Every structure is written in C-alpha cells, then in structure tokens.
Amino acid sequence: PATAAARTVPLGAIAHLLPAGVDLSDPVAGFAAVARRLTAGPDRGRRVLLVDDVQLLDSASALLLRQLMDSGVILLLATVRTGEPQGTAVTALCGGDAVRRVELTVLRAPQIEALLQTVLDGPVARRTLHELIAASGGNVLYLRELVLGALAAGDLRGDGEIWHLREGRLPGTARLTEVVGARLATADAAGRSVLELLALCEPLPLADADALAGPRVPAALERSGLVRVVQDRRRVTVRLAHPLYGEVLRAGLPVLRRRDLLLGQAARVEARGARRRDDPLHIATWRLAATGTADPALLTQAAVLARHAHDYAQIIALLEALPAEERTTASGLMLGNAFFETGRWDRAEAALAEAAARACDEPERLAVALIRTASRLWSNAPVTEALTLNADALRTVTSAAGRRGLRINEGFIRTAAGRPDQGLALLADLETEVGEATGVDTWLRGAWMKPFALALTGRAEDALAWAERAHAGHRRVDERALVSHPAVQHVPLVLALTEIGRPAEARRTGERAYAELVAADSLVRVWLAVFLGRTEWLAGHPATARRWWAEAAALARTFDHAMALRPVLGGLAACAAVLGDLTAAEATLAEHRALPPVPPGLLSAGEERLGEAWLLAARGQVGGARSVLTAAARTARTTGHLTGEALLLTDAARLGGARRAAERLAALARTCDGPLAAARARFAAALAADDPGRLLRAADDCQAVGADLLTAEAATAAATAWRRERQPRRATAATRRATAALARCEGARTPLLITGRAVVPLTAREREIALLAAAGTASKDIARVLALSVRTVDNHLHHAYTKLGVTTRRELARTLRAPAADVPPDHRDE
C-alpha cells in the first residue's frame, strides 16, 4: 500500500521492488535500467503489481510505474480513493487509453451478504448482517475492518452453523480509525464543531448547523462529502455522510466537550418551543447523556415516544433513570415490557412485580397480568407459573370485561405452551376487529395467538384470514398498544400460508417481516425464524431451512429461550442428516438432550423428534426412524397439533411406512383444509399402492403446493415402479421429472431417492438392508436390529449388489451416496 509517510520519500513506496545496484541519480537512464533488469533473468516476464491508495504515491514512483506500464514490463492494478487530492504525476499514471477504470460503488445488501458468507465460509445472522451494513454503509474497506476487528475481539463468532455478533458489540480496527480520522481531518475547526455536534445529535436542522458555525461551513462540509443535506418538504436537515464518522468522532470527544454540545443543542430545541413530536425524546436523551439525569416528566414522555418507535433499548435507558418516587404502574409496565422484548427475563420480572405492587385498579392489574404471564412463560418457567399468575389476577378482577380478558389471556398461554386445541376454545369468541370492548392489548395478544391455534389444528384458511386481520388491526392501533411490533402478526401468517400450500408467498412475507423485527431488535423474531425454517423444510429445501433454524438457535441461545430452541435443534439435526452431515446432526441432538424440560411451545413436542428420526434414516435404520416418527405423530395428535401430526406421518410414509400412515393421512386431509393436506394424503396412498400412475399424479399435487422434495421422491418411486413393469421409456420420463425437482432440493439425500437408482427395483427389505450396510453396519448387527439371521441378511445384500451393479460395501455406499460411508475394514466386503 502507498502511505502518506512513504509519499515524503522519492520512490519510497516501491523502493523494496527496485533491483539492487541500479543508479537512479539520472532518472531517465535509471528508469530504463530498472525496466531492463526486471525483464532479464530466468523469471523474466510481465509482472503484476498491486498498489493500494495510489493517490498517495510520490511523483517519482508514479512516473516510474507509468514508464514500466507503457513498456509492458508490469501490469498495474491500483486503487484510488474518490475525492482525495492527487499530484499531476499520479493523475497521469491513472489516465490515458491504456488505463481501464472500474468504479467501485457502494455494496448493496445482497452483495454484502454473499461476500461475508464467502469470507467467513458460512451464513451470517440477519441482525449481524443488518449491523454490518448499517455501520459500513456498504463501503467495502470499512466492512473489512469492521469484520477483522470483530473477529479479533471475539465478538463475531461462529457456532458451527452461523456467524453472529455479540449483542451491542461492533469494534473496528486501529486502521479503520486512522482511515476515518484522516477523512475527518480535512475539515477545519469550524467544520469540526459541526461534525462533533452531528455525531451526538444528528439529524440537525440546517438552521442549527448554520447558527453554530455560519452558513458557509455546512456547505463546505457537503462539498467535501462529509455531510449530507436532506430536504423533506419544508424541513432541511444535515446528517453525517457515513455512520462510522459518528463512531470515530464520539470516541474522540472529551467528557466536558460532549456535555457542552449536548446541553447546548437541548437548549436550542427548547428555545424553539420543542414543537416537533420527537423533540421531547431528543431533549431527554441529550440531557440524560450529558448529566445522567433529566426531568422525570420529560423522561416518561420520551419513553412513550420511544415505545411508539419500538426502541426498547431507549425505553430502558430512559425509565431506569427515573427516581424511585417518580415511578408508576404505567412506567413499570413499559420498562418490564421492554426487558421482555429484549429477552432479559429476570429484569422483566422484577420490573413487572414492582408494577403489580403499585397497581391500584382493575385495568392496571389486568395490564400487568398480560405482560407478566407472557414473560414468565417465555423465560423457561413451567407453564403452571404463568397459569397461576393469570388465575391470581382473575380472583382480583370482578368486571365481566376484565374476566373475559383474562380468559383470552389464558387462551394465549395455552396455545403458546403447545396446546392449540385448548387455546382455541378459550379464544373462540374473540371479536373479529380490535375495539375498546376487549381492550387493545388484550385483543392484540388474542388475535396474535388465535391464527396459530387455527393453523395448528388444521384450519389454515381461517388462520390466514385472522392473521391478516390481526396485522391490519395492529398497524392501526400500534401507538396505543403495549405489545410487540406489528410485524409479529406475520409469524402465524407464515404458518398459515405454508399449511395451505403457498410456501413462496410465506417466504416473501416472512423475510419482509423479519427485516422489520431485526430493525426493531425484537426477540419475537426468533419465532419467525422458527416458522420460516419449517416452511423451507416442508418445501424440501434443507440447506435454507438449516440456515433459518441456525439463526433461530443462535438467537434463542443468546436469550436463553429454550421453548424456541427445542424444536429448532430438532429441525437443525434433521436438515444436517438429510444433507449428509451426520457429525453436526449428532452434536445438535446432544445439545437438544441437555436442554431443560420446558413447555413445547407453538410447535408440538412431536416435531422436536424430526432430527432423531432422520439421523436414524441417514444411518440406514429406517425401521427405527419410522418408529420414532409414529410415536411423535401420536404425541402431536394428543396435543391437538393436527398439521404437525400430518407432517410426521408423511415423513414416516417416505421411510417405508406408507401403508400404515395412508389411512390416518386421508382422515387428516378431510379434517385439515388447504391443498397441502390433500397432497400429503395422496402421496402416501400412492406410495402404499406402489402405482406409478398414481405416484406421478401425486408428484403433480406436491409440486402444486411447492413441496419439491416430495415431488422428487414421488417421481423417483414412479420411475422405480415403471422399471419393475419393464416400461423403460416411462421410467426415463419419470426420472427426468424427479431430476428436475431434485435440482431445487439443495443436495437433499433421502432413502427414497438414493435407493431409486437400481436398474432393477429393490424390495423394501433389500432397500432397508442396503442402507444399513452402506452406512457401515456389519451383517451380524443388521441381523440383530432386524431380527433376521445373518444368512438371510447376506442373501438380501447379495441381491441388492446384483441389482445395483456393485461388488463391495464401499461401492454400495458410493452408489447410494450414503453419509458416513467409511466402512470399517473388518467387514467391507461382507
């Protein structure tokens, strides 16, 4: 790299590249000698030279490099920073027809995500991505230094699945500070004062910047690219041109200078009458930062404004500064809710218990109960604790409206704790529109949970209508509500869209909502990640499902939210197993087994066992996998999770249990609305019948609901059946159909797919034994697991070898693409 220090020495930046012994006292002769020496010798040839920050080169270096370029001795790759001064020699170096210029624009979010995933060799959590994009502003140099700084400090960590930043930590590097500091140093003293004030109080009205330093200073700062002036109707404001400018400026501000700037700006806004809606929030924040205190009424007013913006960190900072004698039930509710939204369970309980002690009337007691029960439930406490709190409140509430509100809250609790059938009964008479009769907060909580209960019990169409209604109502009354961001209403919407066979729409809706919840930094986004992962699993996209579930797991671990972590770990293990990563699947299941017993949450306890089942299947133990799935489906049925039961039975059918699962799936298709339930039932029935025509029609049904992996499996099974019936053309067509669907399945491996390759179809028993053998299981162990003789196992295995055209277990494993295909040496060729 060229540097300002090397610039003071002729040829200083490239001195280490010059051949020894060249006399440069005569530049013309010396430069020619450099060219000759560089092209002589055994390693002669054109050299590639990279110079970073070429605008910092001294004139002699620039002239020499230009001559070497023109003579073909070097190919120069150079970077030059826009807007920085350059000498005439450097300008000449970078000009002319022989120079190709590539303008490096600010990176967009998808480009930054792709870059980080490549550099870190793994996906990056959405909140981490959001913070890096916001801090870097898309500047690739700044992004690099931020990532390096976070890695060096141990604040950017990978958990084996995803990279995520520690909460509130984004350190840079010394080089980043130097680069940004050098950029800011171009401002004069008057400009510096404006920049410092912006670092603390942006955006500033242009009039305030003019009053501080005169109108010419902001204009000069804008011309130099240090600030942006934005006009919105009649309001003109000034902002720093890059977020990192503020970070560097704040870090260098002395305490008293910071205090003077903050108090001065607060005084200016107060002198204007603090007319704008957000002025009280700004004034309170500035005074609090300057002195550690502010007027209690102003703090409370500012906290209300912060609540409207769902800025939970700001709410906590403002309300914790309230003197004890100024705290009220309302302020305690706001504080407790902010702690709840940020996953600080103990702090939430303390604030809410204090608010409960201050509650002096029925509406206040009801408001405390709504938040406190939800916080207790999500904090890994037994569900009985939340129900007891609700029952205690019910004993103190006498009005019909208040008691009805607590019944609605019980419906919320029971649904969230994994009993949607019980919850739905309690939420049955919830009004279809938000109104004062039930109370805004009560209605919003009930309206958030009711579509979950409807979708999980098979009424996805009703769930869709309720989720859309709840979101619209939440947007209308958000400023009056003490509940999460309106985007949380899209969590059940994602579930409903998935269960009626519209996964692409669920994906689009969920990703937009997730971005909103990341910006609000709401913990509730963990459940959106849970259900987006489930959507992708049902679509047959295990790599994308794994990425969403990894995001949810990282977030749930951060806030110790085991209710979400339990189903997520099961899903993560299932994805890893289907993708052939058995080591990761085993590690994830070990973590799952170590979790404390907590309520199963919105998904059934049965779905947690997906990882266990698919790991067994990946090891070839499909019989054991079917048993796990069948038992899990019974668990889902007993808790009212009919869609979860259908998911689990479909997987059992895929693993050879179609005959046993088909009848119950047909019954569920009559109970559950939407085309997904019907497609699952027809898929299982076609597998049970082993009818190629029905299997292809089932593939059509599965494709129509976006279930790519089921489509590929149905078409593969059809091809197998056509080959058995000696219909090669039809088998080939079905194989092409399967291949097209499988291309969308992100490398998924399932028994139906990997055993469908035999020239002559394998029987069910041959398939089961072949999978076990390919996973490295010895014949005697296969015989023990399947209750067969070793001779019978060897006979079936011989038939499978013949049909697959292989002679050893290693070839068998390679042919079936079985994970963990390293066969122990003592029985490789059994």
mmCIF file of N, CA, C and O in Angstrom, residues 115-193:
data_model
loop_
_atom_site.group_PDB
_atom_site.id
_atom_site.type_symbol
_atom_site.label_atom_id
_atom_site.label_comp_id
_atom_site.label_asym_id
_atom_site.label_seq_id
_atom_site.Cartn_x
_atom_site.Cartn_y
_atom_site.Cartn_z
ATOM 1 N N LEU A 115 -20.636 -11.695 0.081
ATOM 2 C CA LEU A 115 -19.220 -11.500 0.389
ATOM 3 C C LEU A 115 -18.869 -12.064 1.760
ATOM 4 O O LEU A 115 -17.877 -12.790 1.927
ATOM 5 N N LEU A 116 -19.688 -11.747 2.755
ATOM 6 C CA LEU A 116 -19.415 -12.226 4.108
ATOM 7 C C LEU A 116 -19.501 -13.749 4.185
ATOM 8 O O LEU A 116 -18.695 -14.394 4.856
ATOM 9 N N GLN A 117 -20.481 -14.328 3.503
ATOM 10 C CA GLN A 117 -20.617 -15.786 3.540
ATOM 11 C C GLN A 117 -19.398 -16.452 2.910
ATOM 12 O O GLN A 117 -18.942 -17.501 3.381
ATOM 13 N N THR A 118 -18.850 -15.833 1.867
ATOM 14 C CA THR A 118 -17.661 -16.383 1.223
ATOM 15 C C THR A 118 -16.437 -16.258 2.127
ATOM 16 O O THR A 118 -15.672 -17.210 2.310
ATOM 17 N N VAL A 119 -16.271 -15.090 2.720
ATOM 18 C CA VAL A 119 -15.092 -14.835 3.551
ATOM 19 C C VAL A 119 -15.123 -15.669 4.820
ATOM 20 O O VAL A 119 -14.103 -16.238 5.236
ATOM 21 N N LEU A 120 -16.296 -15.763 5.441
ATOM 22 C CA LEU A 120 -16.413 -16.475 6.713
ATOM 23 C C LEU A 120 -16.706 -17.959 6.529
ATOM 24 O O LEU A 120 -16.733 -18.716 7.504
ATOM 25 N N ASP A 121 -16.969 -18.361 5.283
ATOM 26 C CA ASP A 121 -17.268 -19.761 4.968
ATOM 27 C C ASP A 121 -18.482 -20.249 5.752
ATOM 28 O O ASP A 121 -18.471 -21.337 6.333
ATOM 29 N N GLY A 122 -19.508 -19.434 5.770
ATOM 30 C CA GLY A 122 -20.738 -19.819 6.448
ATOM 31 C C GLY A 122 -21.719 -18.659 6.450
ATOM 32 O O GLY A 122 -21.332 -17.501 6.241
ATOM 33 N N PRO A 123 -23.004 -18.940 6.665
ATOM 34 C CA PRO A 123 -24.004 -17.870 6.675
ATOM 35 C C PRO A 123 -23.837 -16.948 7.866
ATOM 36 O O PRO A 123 -23.230 -17.306 8.885
ATOM 37 N N VAL A 124 -24.391 -15.747 7.740
ATOM 38 C CA VAL A 124 -24.300 -14.715 8.771
ATOM 39 C C VAL A 124 -25.716 -14.393 9.242
ATOM 40 O O VAL A 124 -26.635 -14.259 8.437
ATOM 41 N N ALA A 125 -25.887 -14.279 10.560
ATOM 42 C CA ALA A 125 -27.206 -13.974 11.129
ATOM 43 C C ALA A 125 -27.714 -12.648 10.589
ATOM 44 O O ALA A 125 -26.945 -11.722 10.323
ATOM 45 N N ARG A 126 -29.030 -12.536 10.437
ATOM 46 C CA ARG A 126 -29.614 -11.344 9.824
ATOM 47 C C ARG A 126 -29.335 -10.088 10.644
ATOM 48 O O ARG A 126 -29.119 -9.018 10.088
ATOM 49 N N ARG A 127 -29.385 -10.177 11.953
ATOM 50 C CA ARG A 127 -29.114 -8.993 12.761
ATOM 51 C C ARG A 127 -27.655 -8.569 12.607
ATOM 52 O O ARG A 127 -27.340 -7.375 12.525
ATOM 53 N N THR A 128 -26.760 -9.538 12.554
ATOM 54 C CA THR A 128 -25.347 -9.235 12.330
ATOM 55 C C THR A 128 -25.160 -8.569 10.972
ATOM 56 O O THR A 128 -24.436 -7.580 10.839
ATOM 57 N N LEU A 129 -25.817 -9.112 9.972
ATOM 58 C CA LEU A 129 -25.755 -8.522 8.638
ATOM 59 C C LEU A 129 -26.301 -7.104 8.657
ATOM 60 O O LEU A 129 -25.706 -6.178 8.077
ATOM 61 N N HIS A 130 -27.412 -6.905 9.352
ATOM 62 C CA HIS A 130 -28.030 -5.582 9.461
ATOM 63 C C HIS A 130 -27.057 -4.593 10.090
ATOM 64 O O HIS A 130 -26.898 -3.458 9.607
ATOM 65 N N GLU A 131 -26.385 -4.997 11.158
ATOM 66 C CA GLU A 131 -25.460 -4.095 11.850
ATOM 67 C C GLU A 131 -24.230 -3.785 10.994
ATOM 68 O O GLU A 131 -23.756 -2.638 10.961
ATOM 69 N N LEU A 132 -23.719 -4.786 10.296
ATOM 70 C CA LEU A 132 -22.541 -4.553 9.464
ATOM 71 C C LEU A 132 -22.872 -3.670 8.267
ATOM 72 O O LEU A 132 -22.069 -2.815 7.864
ATOM 73 N N ILE A 133 -24.037 -3.853 7.697
ATOM 74 C CA ILE A 133 -24.454 -2.997 6.584
ATOM 75 C C ILE A 133 -24.632 -1.563 7.065
ATOM 76 O O ILE A 133 -24.159 -0.611 6.437
ATOM 77 N N ALA A 134 -25.311 -1.404 8.208
ATOM 78 C CA ALA A 134 -25.562 -0.064 8.732
ATOM 79 C C ALA A 134 -24.259 0.638 9.099
ATOM 80 O O ALA A 134 -24.069 1.830 8.810
ATOM 81 N N ALA A 135 -23.337 -0.094 9.727
ATOM 82 C CA ALA A 135 -22.094 0.529 10.178
ATOM 83 C C ALA A 135 -21.148 0.833 9.024
ATOM 84 O O ALA A 135 -20.483 1.868 9.011
ATOM 85 N N SER A 136 -21.080 -0.050 8.041
ATOM 86 C CA SER A 136 -20.141 0.140 6.935
ATOM 87 C C SER A 136 -20.687 1.060 5.858
ATOM 88 O O SER A 136 -19.916 1.642 5.088
ATOM 89 N N GLY A 137 -22.017 1.181 5.792
ATOM 90 C CA GLY A 137 -22.606 1.966 4.721
ATOM 91 C C GLY A 137 -22.343 1.392 3.346
ATOM 92 O O GLY A 137 -22.474 2.085 2.340
ATOM 93 N N GLY A 138 -21.975 0.107 3.285
ATOM 94 C CA GLY A 138 -21.674 -0.521 2.003
ATOM 95 C C GLY A 138 -20.266 -0.281 1.508
ATOM 96 O O GLY A 138 -19.890 -0.770 0.432
ATOM 97 N N ASN A 139 -19.436 0.435 2.270
ATOM 98 C CA ASN A 139 -18.044 0.675 1.906
ATOM 99 C C ASN A 139 -17.236 -0.583 2.208
ATOM 100 O O ASN A 139 -17.149 -1.025 3.353
ATOM 101 N N VAL A 140 -16.638 -1.173 1.177
ATOM 102 C CA VAL A 140 -16.008 -2.476 1.346
ATOM 103 C C VAL A 140 -14.776 -2.400 2.256
ATOM 104 O O VAL A 140 -14.488 -3.343 3.007
ATOM 105 N N LEU A 141 -14.039 -1.277 2.229
ATOM 106 C CA LEU A 141 -12.888 -1.132 3.124
ATOM 107 C C LEU A 141 -13.349 -1.075 4.580
ATOM 108 O O LEU A 141 -12.794 -1.760 5.457
ATOM 109 N N TYR A 142 -14.373 -0.267 4.840
ATOM 110 C CA TYR A 142 -14.894 -0.174 6.201
ATOM 111 C C TYR A 142 -15.446 -1.522 6.656
ATOM 112 O O TYR A 142 -15.251 -1.937 7.808
ATOM 113 N N LEU A 143 -16.134 -2.198 5.755
ATOM 114 C CA LEU A 143 -16.693 -3.511 6.092
ATOM 115 C C LEU A 143 -15.577 -4.478 6.490
ATOM 116 O O LEU A 143 -15.692 -5.202 7.487
ATOM 117 N N ARG A 144 -14.508 -4.471 5.718
ATOM 118 C CA ARG A 144 -13.376 -5.371 6.017
ATOM 119 C C ARG A 144 -12.819 -5.102 7.406
ATOM 120 O O ARG A 144 -12.593 -6.042 8.189
ATOM 121 N N GLU A 145 -12.602 -3.848 7.729
ATOM 122 C CA GLU A 145 -12.006 -3.519 9.022
ATOM 123 C C GLU A 145 -12.963 -3.823 10.171
ATOM 124 O O GLU A 145 -12.534 -4.231 11.256
ATOM 125 N N LEU A 146 -14.248 -3.627 9.945
ATOM 126 C CA LEU A 146 -15.229 -3.966 10.987
ATOM 127 C C LEU A 146 -15.230 -5.469 11.265
ATOM 128 O O LEU A 146 -15.265 -5.903 12.423
ATOM 129 N N VAL A 147 -15.189 -6.259 10.204
ATOM 130 C CA VAL A 147 -15.186 -7.716 10.372
ATOM 131 C C VAL A 147 -13.901 -8.174 11.044
ATOM 132 O O VAL A 147 -13.918 -8.994 11.974
ATOM 133 N N LEU A 148 -12.770 -7.638 10.596
ATOM 134 C CA LEU A 148 -11.495 -8.025 11.217
ATOM 135 C C LEU A 148 -11.464 -7.647 12.693
ATOM 136 O O LEU A 148 -10.992 -8.416 13.539
ATOM 137 N N GLY A 149 -11.956 -6.446 13.009
ATOM 138 C CA GLY A 149 -11.975 -6.017 14.405
ATOM 139 C C GLY A 149 -12.858 -6.885 15.267
ATOM 140 O O GLY A 149 -12.508 -7.252 16.391
ATOM 141 N N ALA A 150 -14.037 -7.248 14.727
ATOM 142 C CA ALA A 150 -14.953 -8.088 15.494
ATOM 143 C C ALA A 150 -14.401 -9.495 15.684
ATOM 144 O O ALA A 150 -14.563 -10.110 16.749
ATOM 145 N N LEU A 151 -13.733 -10.022 14.672
ATOM 146 C CA LEU A 151 -13.120 -11.343 14.800
ATOM 147 C C LEU A 151 -11.987 -11.323 15.823
ATOM 148 O O LEU A 151 -11.877 -12.222 16.668
ATOM 149 N N ALA A 152 -11.152 -10.294 15.754
ATOM 150 C CA ALA A 152 -10.018 -10.209 16.674
ATOM 151 C C ALA A 152 -10.474 -10.068 18.120
ATOM 152 O O ALA A 152 -9.854 -10.611 19.033
ATOM 153 N N ALA A 153 -11.577 -9.349 18.335
ATOM 154 C CA ALA A 153 -12.085 -9.144 19.692
ATOM 155 C C ALA A 153 -12.921 -10.317 20.187
ATOM 156 O O ALA A 153 -13.326 -10.344 21.351
ATOM 157 N N GLY A 154 -13.186 -11.288 19.313
ATOM 158 C CA GLY A 154 -14.027 -12.422 19.706
ATOM 159 C C GLY A 154 -15.498 -12.078 19.758
ATOM 160 O O GLY A 154 -16.293 -12.841 20.320
ATOM 161 N N ASP A 155 -15.880 -10.953 19.156
ATOM 162 C CA ASP A 155 -17.285 -10.541 19.177
ATOM 163 C C ASP A 155 -18.071 -11.073 17.982
ATOM 164 O O ASP A 155 -19.301 -11.077 18.007
ATOM 165 N N LEU A 156 -17.396 -11.485 16.936
ATOM 166 C CA LEU A 156 -18.035 -12.140 15.798
ATOM 167 C C LEU A 156 -17.638 -13.603 15.859
ATOM 168 O O LEU A 156 -16.471 -13.949 15.686
ATOM 169 N N ARG A 157 -18.622 -14.438 16.130
ATOM 170 C CA ARG A 157 -18.334 -15.850 16.402
ATOM 171 C C ARG A 157 -19.198 -16.753 15.550
ATOM 172 O O ARG A 157 -20.345 -16.436 15.245
ATOM 173 N N GLY A 158 -18.643 -17.893 15.206
ATOM 174 C CA GLY A 158 -19.402 -18.930 14.525
ATOM 175 C C GLY A 158 -19.696 -20.065 15.485
ATOM 176 O O GLY A 158 -18.833 -20.443 16.279
ATOM 177 N N ASP A 159 -20.923 -20.588 15.436
ATOM 178 C CA ASP A 159 -21.279 -21.691 16.325
ATOM 179 C C ASP A 159 -21.287 -23.034 15.596
ATOM 180 O O ASP A 159 -21.824 -24.012 16.097
ATOM 181 N N GLY A 160 -20.676 -23.059 14.401
ATOM 182 C CA GLY A 160 -20.688 -24.267 13.584
ATOM 183 C C GLY A 160 -21.778 -24.243 12.539
ATOM 184 O O GLY A 160 -21.722 -24.987 11.566
ATOM 185 N N GLU A 161 -22.776 -23.380 12.732
ATOM 186 C CA GLU A 161 -23.879 -23.261 11.788
ATOM 187 C C GLU A 161 -23.969 -21.859 11.192
ATOM 188 O O GLU A 161 -24.248 -21.696 10.016
ATOM 189 N N ILE A 162 -23.727 -20.831 12.023
ATOM 190 C CA ILE A 162 -23.963 -19.458 11.576
ATOM 191 C C ILE A 162 -23.051 -18.516 12.353
ATOM 192 O O ILE A 162 -22.638 -18.821 13.481
ATOM 193 N N TRP A 163 -22.713 -17.386 11.737
ATOM 194 C CA TRP A 163 -21.896 -16.363 12.377
ATOM 195 C C TRP A 163 -22.799 -15.281 12.946
ATOM 196 O O TRP A 163 -23.734 -14.832 12.291
ATOM 197 N N HIS A 164 -22.487 -14.844 14.165
ATOM 198 C CA HIS A 164 -23.312 -13.801 14.772
ATOM 199 C C HIS A 164 -22.464 -12.936 15.692
ATOM 200 O O HIS A 164 -21.492 -13.390 16.302
ATOM 201 N N LEU A 165 -22.865 -11.665 15.779
ATOM 202 C CA LEU A 165 -22.190 -10.699 16.634
ATOM 203 C C LEU A 165 -22.738 -10.769 18.040
ATOM 204 O O LEU A 165 -23.946 -10.980 18.244
ATOM 205 N N ARG A 166 -21.866 -10.574 18.992
ATOM 206 C CA ARG A 166 -22.318 -10.423 20.363
ATOM 207 C C ARG A 166 -23.151 -9.150 20.462
ATOM 208 O O ARG A 166 -22.853 -8.149 19.811
ATOM 209 N N GLU A 167 -24.198 -9.200 21.256
ATOM 210 C CA GLU A 167 -25.119 -8.069 21.353
ATOM 211 C C GLU A 167 -24.391 -6.781 21.684
ATOM 212 O O GLU A 167 -23.636 -6.707 22.660
ATOM 213 N N GLY A 168 -24.637 -5.751 20.871
ATOM 214 C CA GLY A 168 -24.111 -4.428 21.161
ATOM 215 C C GLY A 168 -22.631 -4.260 20.945
ATOM 216 O O GLY A 168 -22.042 -3.281 21.402
ATOM 217 N N ARG A 169 -21.970 -5.194 20.228
ATOM 218 C CA ARG A 169 -20.523 -5.115 20.054
ATOM 219 C C ARG A 169 -20.173 -5.116 18.568
ATOM 220 O O ARG A 169 -20.508 -6.038 17.834
ATOM 221 N N LEU A 170 -19.531 -4.041 18.110
ATOM 222 C CA LEU A 170 -19.036 -3.996 16.747
ATOM 223 C C LEU A 170 -17.750 -3.169 16.710
ATOM 224 O O LEU A 170 -17.721 -2.038 16.212
ATOM 225 N N PRO A 171 -16.655 -3.699 17.267
ATOM 226 C CA PRO A 171 -15.394 -2.944 17.276
ATOM 227 C C PRO A 171 -14.779 -2.929 15.886
ATOM 228 O O PRO A 171 -14.964 -3.841 15.091
ATOM 229 N N GLY A 172 -14.037 -1.890 15.611
ATOM 230 C CA GLY A 172 -13.294 -1.835 14.360
ATOM 231 C C GLY A 172 -11.832 -2.152 14.618
ATOM 232 O O GLY A 172 -11.487 -2.891 15.526
ATOM 233 N N THR A 173 -10.969 -1.586 13.809
ATOM 234 C CA THR A 173 -9.531 -1.770 13.966
ATOM 235 C C THR A 173 -8.876 -0.399 14.051
ATOM 236 O O THR A 173 -9.475 0.629 13.730
ATOM 237 N N ALA A 174 -7.616 -0.401 14.455
ATOM 238 C CA ALA A 174 -6.863 0.855 14.504
ATOM 239 C C ALA A 174 -6.765 1.464 13.114
ATOM 240 O O ALA A 174 -6.854 2.684 12.946
ATOM 241 N N ARG A 175 -6.632 0.607 12.101
ATOM 242 C CA ARG A 175 -6.547 1.131 10.734
ATOM 243 C C ARG A 175 -7.833 1.824 10.336
ATOM 244 O O ARG A 175 -7.817 2.864 9.679
ATOM 245 N N LEU A 176 -8.970 1.256 10.723
ATOM 246 C CA LEU A 176 -10.252 1.877 10.398
ATOM 247 C C LEU A 176 -10.337 3.262 11.034
ATOM 248 O O LEU A 176 -10.766 4.231 10.395
ATOM 249 N N THR A 177 -9.956 3.345 12.300
ATOM 250 C CA THR A 177 -9.981 4.638 12.977
ATOM 251 C C THR A 177 -9.069 5.634 12.271
ATOM 252 O O THR A 177 -9.411 6.810 12.099
ATOM 253 N N GLU A 178 -7.892 5.180 11.836
ATOM 254 C CA GLU A 178 -6.957 6.070 11.139
ATOM 255 C C GLU A 178 -7.532 6.534 9.808
ATOM 256 O O GLU A 178 -7.429 7.717 9.457
ATOM 257 N N VAL A 179 -8.133 5.606 9.065
ATOM 258 C CA VAL A 179 -8.677 5.958 7.750
ATOM 259 C C VAL A 179 -9.799 6.975 7.894
ATOM 260 O O VAL A 179 -9.835 8.001 7.199
ATOM 261 N N VAL A 180 -10.740 6.683 8.809
ATOM 262 C CA VAL A 180 -11.857 7.605 9.002
ATOM 263 C C VAL A 180 -11.365 8.922 9.596
ATOM 264 O O VAL A 180 -11.809 10.008 9.199
ATOM 265 N N GLY A 181 -10.432 8.823 10.547
ATOM 266 C CA GLY A 181 -9.892 10.037 11.146
ATOM 267 C C GLY A 181 -9.220 10.932 10.125
ATOM 268 O O GLY A 181 -9.368 12.164 10.171
ATOM 269 N N ALA A 182 -8.486 10.345 9.182
ATOM 270 C CA ALA A 182 -7.840 11.134 8.139
ATOM 271 C C ALA A 182 -8.861 11.829 7.254
ATOM 272 O O ALA A 182 -8.662 12.970 6.818
ATOM 273 N N ARG A 183 -9.962 11.121 7.023
ATOM 274 C CA ARG A 183 -11.042 11.728 6.214
ATOM 275 C C ARG A 183 -11.653 12.910 6.944
ATOM 276 O O ARG A 183 -11.899 13.966 6.359
ATOM 277 N N LEU A 184 -11.878 12.766 8.233
ATOM 278 C CA LEU A 184 -12.495 13.843 9.016
ATOM 279 C C LEU A 184 -11.532 15.007 9.216
ATOM 280 O O LEU A 184 -11.965 16.151 9.414
ATOM 281 N N ALA A 185 -10.230 14.732 9.166
ATOM 282 C CA ALA A 185 -9.226 15.778 9.404
ATOM 283 C C ALA A 185 -9.208 16.825 8.309
ATOM 284 O O ALA A 185 -8.588 17.889 8.482
ATOM 285 N N THR A 186 -9.880 16.561 7.194
ATOM 286 C CA THR A 186 -9.915 17.557 6.118
ATOM 287 C C THR A 186 -10.803 18.741 6.466
ATOM 288 O O THR A 186 -10.749 19.773 5.792
ATOM 289 N N ALA A 187 -11.638 18.597 7.513
ATOM 290 C CA ALA A 187 -12.495 19.711 7.938
ATOM 291 C C ALA A 187 -11.701 20.685 8.798
ATOM 292 O O ALA A 187 -10.839 20.282 9.587
ATOM 293 N N ASP A 188 -12.005 21.988 8.667
ATOM 294 C CA ASP A 188 -11.339 22.978 9.511
ATOM 295 C C ASP A 188 -11.988 22.999 10.895
ATOM 296 O O ASP A 188 -12.893 22.207 11.189
ATOM 297 N N ALA A 189 -11.551 23.906 11.758
ATOM 298 C CA ALA A 189 -12.034 23.931 13.143
ATOM 299 C C ALA A 189 -13.534 24.168 13.213
ATOM 300 O O ALA A 189 -14.245 23.532 14.001
ATOM 301 N N ALA A 190 -14.042 25.092 12.397
ATOM 302 C CA ALA A 190 -15.485 25.370 12.408
ATOM 303 C C ALA A 190 -16.267 24.155 11.921
ATOM 304 O O ALA A 190 -17.310 23.796 12.476
ATOM 305 N N GLY A 191 -15.740 23.531 10.872
ATOM 306 C CA GLY A 191 -16.407 22.331 10.357
ATOM 307 C C GLY A 191 -16.377 21.207 11.365
ATOM 308 O O GLY A 191 -17.336 20.436 11.505
ATOM 309 N N ARG A 192 -15.263 21.098 12.094
ATOM 310 C CA ARG A 192 -15.145 20.051 13.106
ATOM 311 C C ARG A 192 -16.218 20.198 14.186
ATOM 312 O O ARG A 192 -16.780 19.202 14.651
ATOM 313 N N SER A 193 -16.527 21.415 14.573
ATOM 314 C CA SER A 193 -17.545 21.616 15.608
ATOM 315 C C SER A 193 -18.914 21.143 15.122
ATOM 316 O O SER A 193 -19.685 20.554 15.890
#
